[in-house]
Amino acid sequence: MAQQNGDSKKLDIVVVGGGLVGSLEALYLAKRGHRVRIYEYREDIRTTPQVRGRSINLALSVRGRRALKDVGLEDHVINHHGIPMQGRRIHRLDGTTYVIPYDARTNQCIYSVGRNYLNSQLLKESENYHNVQKHFNHKLIEANLNKGSLTFQKTDTKETIPVTADLIIGADGAFSAVRRAMMKQPLFDYSQQYIEHGYLELCIPADEHGGFQMPANYLHIWPRGEFMMIALPNQDCSWTVTLFMPFTNFKMIYSEENLLEFFEKYFPDAIPLIGKDKLVQDFFAGKPLPLVAVKCRPYHVSDKALIIGDAAHAVVPFYGQGMNAGFEDCTILDQLFQKHQENLRAILEEFSLTRWEDTFAISDLAMYNYIEMRDLVTRPSYRLRKAVDDMIFWLFPSLWVPLYNSVTFTTMPYSRCVENRQWQNKVLLYSFIFVGILTAFGAFLRQ
Ligand SMILES: Cc1cc2nc3c(=O)[nH]c(=O)nc-3n(C[C@H](O)[C@H](O)[C@H](O)COP(=O)(O)OP(=O)(O)OC[C@H]3O[C@@H](n4cnc5c(N)ncnc54)[C@H](O)[C@@H]3O)c2cc1C
């Protein structure tokens, strides 16, 4: 039986949503000895096949790893499942590739992990805690957050189930029903933004010997300016390929001929990897899905309810930080439970007050990173800046951490990562001006 914190007050907590963040949060709370009930809309994913429409694999980085370590799963996920990705492998139009390492100095990497696998591991781990109950096929249909009461409907029998709790944690994703109930509260700020681009998942299968068809330890990118395709490796040596593109461009591809024409023009090297027939079949079997970013605050209602993960801050996926930020929510919440000795009002207030700046920051960074991934990476100015950053980082590792590294390989608050970058920009600008003046002055003296 797992170790529990036996000294403090025990609370009755309902977690709405047994996705990645909800099932991790349940483990953190169970470790503290609280009684936790997870209510999840879908069936138990451990016994159902992968559904199309969610990203199949995800990039796990330091913030997510730290949370997994806290609940005893980091080693298993990293060493028995995750596939290290050391950098971006860029595919040019002519099919040649080059590598942009994530961390040339210490070779840190991100890990490709299967969504279903990770979620299953988190749910499986909760079997080790007698104080966690899981209710699948339960959809939240009504909430009175001030009273701590919820109504679920069983998806099979349609029976309604009333539930009360000391604390409700909404981890029910980007279209959260708990957040919808919060929106009725005065002074709740909310905004959402759909970007004009959607995504569609394809697959590069394993080769005839069951091996990878491309070098495995990279996140492969086909940057094409207005749009891009990326590929992350899977355990079975296949690749999950995601095409991100404006919906208007997707609409222009309606027949086998123009799909193949489009791929021959922009991604010729990917056609033999995917296979012509499979490409046509997979492309028309799905439809492009939208990407939404949600910003809101505060994240809590009195001492009764809190939202975390995508329910609180869905971000576009281009920094690979959505899940990592959601996992970090759980870590921060655990620290606040410790700091405030289970005083819910203090915990929820501090979480709301301090977390939004960082989640807003990663939301903006993720929007920016799409432009970097699909366009800027191919430009000499980007590569020059990266080389300068890497060189100074190499010389002064504790003084100069480049933006991508601080977001991905440290737990520096996201808002500090942005401030850090702004400071670095200023230093570089003033240095260039200084060198420019010196050069001009030198030239003047030589005349
Ligand atoms: C294409 C794509 C690629 C991505 N890649 C990455 C990546 O590389 N790295 C990364 O860190 N992040 C990535 N993300 C983001 C990541 O998927 C999310 O941030 C993460 O899944 C959020 O987890 P969550 O548990 O908060 O929400 P979800 O995963 O959406 O889980 C919410 C759960 O709540 C349940 N639920 C919903 N409504 C109800 C209800 N009314 N009643 C009961 N249950 C309910 C749902 O069934 C679901 O199980 C990506 C996202 C996309 C779309």
mmCIF file of C-alpha atoms and ligand atoms in Angstrom, residues 15-23 39-42 45 53-61 85 110-111 115 119 138-141 152 170-178 180 199 201 219 230 232 242 244 290-291 308-327, ligand 1:
data_model
loop_
_atom_site.group_PDB
_atom_site.id
_atom_site.type_symbol
_atom_site.label_atom_id
_atom_site.label_comp_id
_atom_site.label_asym_id
_atom_site.label_seq_id
_atom_site.Cartn_x
_atom_site.Cartn_y
_atom_site.Cartn_z
ATOM 1 C CA VAL A 15 -12.050 15.237 -9.184
ATOM 2 C CA VAL A 16 -14.101 15.785 -12.345
ATOM 3 C CA GLY A 17 -12.241 14.278 -15.311
ATOM 4 C CA GLY A 18 -9.946 11.274 -15.223
ATOM 5 C CA GLY A 19 -7.729 12.451 -18.071
ATOM 6 C CA LEU A 20 -4.008 13.090 -17.669
ATOM 7 C CA VAL A 21 -4.259 15.936 -15.173
ATOM 8 C CA GLY A 22 -7.248 14.640 -13.179
ATOM 9 C CA SER A 23 -5.719 11.211 -12.641
ATOM 10 C CA TYR A 39 -15.761 10.985 -12.079
ATOM 11 C CA GLU A 40 -14.889 10.490 -15.736
ATOM 12 C CA TYR A 41 -17.202 10.894 -18.724
ATOM 13 C CA ARG A 42 -15.549 8.240 -20.887
ATOM 14 C CA ILE A 45 -9.274 3.911 -21.245
ATOM 15 C CA GLY A 53 -9.219 12.727 -32.488
ATOM 16 C CA ARG A 54 -6.857 13.258 -29.522
ATOM 17 C CA SER A 55 -3.122 13.577 -30.053
ATOM 18 C CA ILE A 56 -1.764 10.025 -29.823
ATOM 19 C CA ASN A 57 1.577 10.965 -28.331
ATOM 20 C CA LEU A 58 2.883 13.954 -26.406
ATOM 21 C CA ALA A 59 6.223 15.562 -25.614
ATOM 22 C CA LEU A 60 6.992 15.197 -21.917
ATOM 23 C CA SER A 61 9.511 17.645 -20.453
ATOM 24 C CA MET A 85 14.011 13.396 -28.726
ATOM 25 C CA ILE A 110 12.209 15.779 -24.330
ATOM 26 C CA TYR A 111 10.395 12.429 -24.427
ATOM 27 C CA ARG A 115 -1.261 9.574 -24.238
ATOM 28 C CA ASN A 119 -3.141 8.024 -18.628
ATOM 29 C CA HIS A 138 -20.226 9.534 -15.506
ATOM 30 C CA LYS A 139 -20.846 12.909 -17.120
ATOM 31 C CA LEU A 140 -21.078 16.060 -15.038
ATOM 32 C CA ILE A 141 -24.341 17.731 -16.028
ATOM 33 C CA PHE A 152 -23.589 13.302 -12.806
ATOM 34 C CA GLY A 170 -12.420 20.424 -12.271
ATOM 35 C CA ALA A 171 -9.870 18.711 -14.503
ATOM 36 C CA ASP A 172 -12.388 18.181 -17.274
ATOM 37 C CA GLY A 173 -10.461 19.643 -20.173
ATOM 38 C CA ALA A 174 -10.711 22.575 -22.549
ATOM 39 C CA PHE A 175 -14.519 22.476 -22.694
ATOM 40 C CA SER A 176 -14.862 22.077 -18.937
ATOM 41 C CA ALA A 177 -18.342 21.807 -17.425
ATOM 42 C CA VAL A 178 -16.943 22.915 -14.043
ATOM 43 C CA ARG A 180 -18.953 26.682 -17.297
ATOM 44 C CA TYR A 199 -4.706 19.632 -37.272
ATOM 45 C CA GLU A 201 -3.153 13.098 -37.682
ATOM 46 C CA LEU A 219 10.972 15.575 -33.365
ATOM 47 C CA ILE A 230 5.545 17.215 -37.494
ATOM 48 C CA LEU A 232 6.811 12.075 -33.010
ATOM 49 C CA THR A 242 0.415 15.810 -37.485
ATOM 50 C CA PHE A 244 -1.139 21.756 -38.970
ATOM 51 C CA PRO A 290 -9.742 22.867 -34.223
ATOM 52 C CA LEU A 291 -7.230 24.271 -31.732
ATOM 53 C CA ILE A 308 -6.742 22.934 -13.217
ATOM 54 C CA GLY A 309 -5.137 21.695 -16.446
ATOM 55 C CA ASP A 310 -6.845 22.487 -19.752
ATOM 56 C CA ALA A 311 -10.032 23.399 -17.879
ATOM 57 C CA ALA A 312 -8.165 26.411 -16.492
ATOM 58 C CA HIS A 313 -5.726 27.152 -19.323
ATOM 59 C CA ALA A 314 -5.988 25.246 -22.593
ATOM 60 C CA VAL A 315 -3.094 26.335 -24.828
ATOM 61 C CA VAL A 316 -2.286 25.630 -28.472
ATOM 62 C CA PRO A 317 0.126 22.670 -28.653
ATOM 63 C CA PHE A 318 3.157 24.314 -30.269
ATOM 64 C CA TYR A 319 5.389 24.522 -27.200
ATOM 65 C CA GLY A 320 4.530 20.962 -26.122
ATOM 66 C CA GLN A 321 3.578 22.388 -22.726
ATOM 67 C CA GLY A 322 -0.207 21.866 -22.293
ATOM 68 C CA MET A 323 0.055 18.646 -20.326
ATOM 69 C CA ASN A 324 3.335 19.710 -18.710
ATOM 70 C CA ALA A 325 1.705 22.912 -17.428
ATOM 71 C CA GLY A 326 -1.295 20.922 -16.178
ATOM 72 C CA PHE A 327 1.039 18.532 -14.344
HETATM 73 C C1 LIG B 1 -2.608 17.963 -31.178
HETATM 74 C C2 LIG B 1 -2.199 18.162 -29.758
HETATM 75 C C3 LIG B 1 -0.899 17.894 -29.382
HETATM 76 C C4 LIG B 1 -0.496 18.105 -28.050
HETATM 77 N N1 LIG B 1 0.799 17.850 -27.721
HETATM 78 C C5 LIG B 1 1.222 18.088 -26.463
HETATM 79 C C6 LIG B 1 2.585 17.847 -26.092
HETATM 80 O O1 LIG B 1 3.400 17.411 -26.914
HETATM 81 N N2 LIG B 1 2.973 18.103 -24.806
HETATM 82 C C7 LIG B 1 2.098 18.594 -23.876
HETATM 83 O O2 LIG B 1 2.518 18.837 -22.738
HETATM 84 N N3 LIG B 1 0.795 18.822 -24.200
HETATM 85 C C8 LIG B 1 0.338 18.580 -25.457
HETATM 86 N N4 LIG B 1 -0.971 18.794 -25.778
HETATM 87 C C9 LIG B 1 -1.882 19.308 -24.748
HETATM 88 C C10 LIG B 1 -2.454 18.185 -23.879
HETATM 89 O O3 LIG B 1 -3.112 17.245 -24.703
HETATM 90 C C11 LIG B 1 -3.419 18.751 -22.863
HETATM 91 O O4 LIG B 1 -2.862 19.876 -22.242
HETATM 92 C C12 LIG B 1 -3.762 17.707 -21.806
HETATM 93 O O5 LIG B 1 -4.422 16.619 -22.405
HETATM 94 C C13 LIG B 1 -4.673 18.332 -20.744
HETATM 95 O O6 LIG B 1 -5.055 17.349 -19.850
HETATM 96 P P1 LIG B 1 -6.384 17.527 -18.994
HETATM 97 O O7 LIG B 1 -6.479 16.300 -18.153
HETATM 98 O O8 LIG B 1 -6.412 18.869 -18.365
HETATM 99 O O9 LIG B 1 -7.564 17.547 -20.070
HETATM 100 P P2 LIG B 1 -8.048 16.341 -20.990
HETATM 101 O O10 LIG B 1 -6.897 15.517 -21.438
HETATM 102 O O11 LIG B 1 -8.922 16.961 -22.037
HETATM 103 O O12 LIG B 1 -8.924 15.457 -20.006
HETATM 104 C C14 LIG B 1 -10.180 15.900 -19.542
HETATM 105 C C15 LIG B 1 -10.975 14.697 -19.096
HETATM 106 O O13 LIG B 1 -12.226 15.161 -18.575
HETATM 107 C C16 LIG B 1 -13.277 14.354 -19.079
HETATM 108 N N5 LIG B 1 -14.493 15.152 -19.103
HETATM 109 C C17 LIG B 1 -14.801 16.172 -19.952
HETATM 110 N N6 LIG B 1 -16.021 16.659 -19.671
HETATM 111 C C18 LIG B 1 -16.511 15.935 -18.626
HETATM 112 C C19 LIG B 1 -17.733 15.951 -17.899
HETATM 113 N N7 LIG B 1 -18.711 16.826 -18.194
HETATM 114 N N8 LIG B 1 -17.914 15.064 -16.879
HETATM 115 C C20 LIG B 1 -16.918 14.187 -16.561
HETATM 116 N N9 LIG B 1 -15.732 14.113 -17.239
HETATM 117 C C21 LIG B 1 -15.540 14.983 -18.247
HETATM 118 C C22 LIG B 1 -12.801 13.951 -20.473
HETATM 119 O O14 LIG B 1 -13.462 12.783 -20.910
HETATM 120 C C23 LIG B 1 -11.305 13.756 -20.251
HETATM 121 O O15 LIG B 1 -10.979 12.455 -19.883
HETATM 122 C C24 LIG B 1 -1.413 18.583 -27.092
HETATM 123 C C25 LIG B 1 -2.731 18.844 -27.477
HETATM 124 C C26 LIG B 1 -3.119 18.637 -28.786
HETATM 125 C C27 LIG B 1 -4.555 18.939 -29.167
#
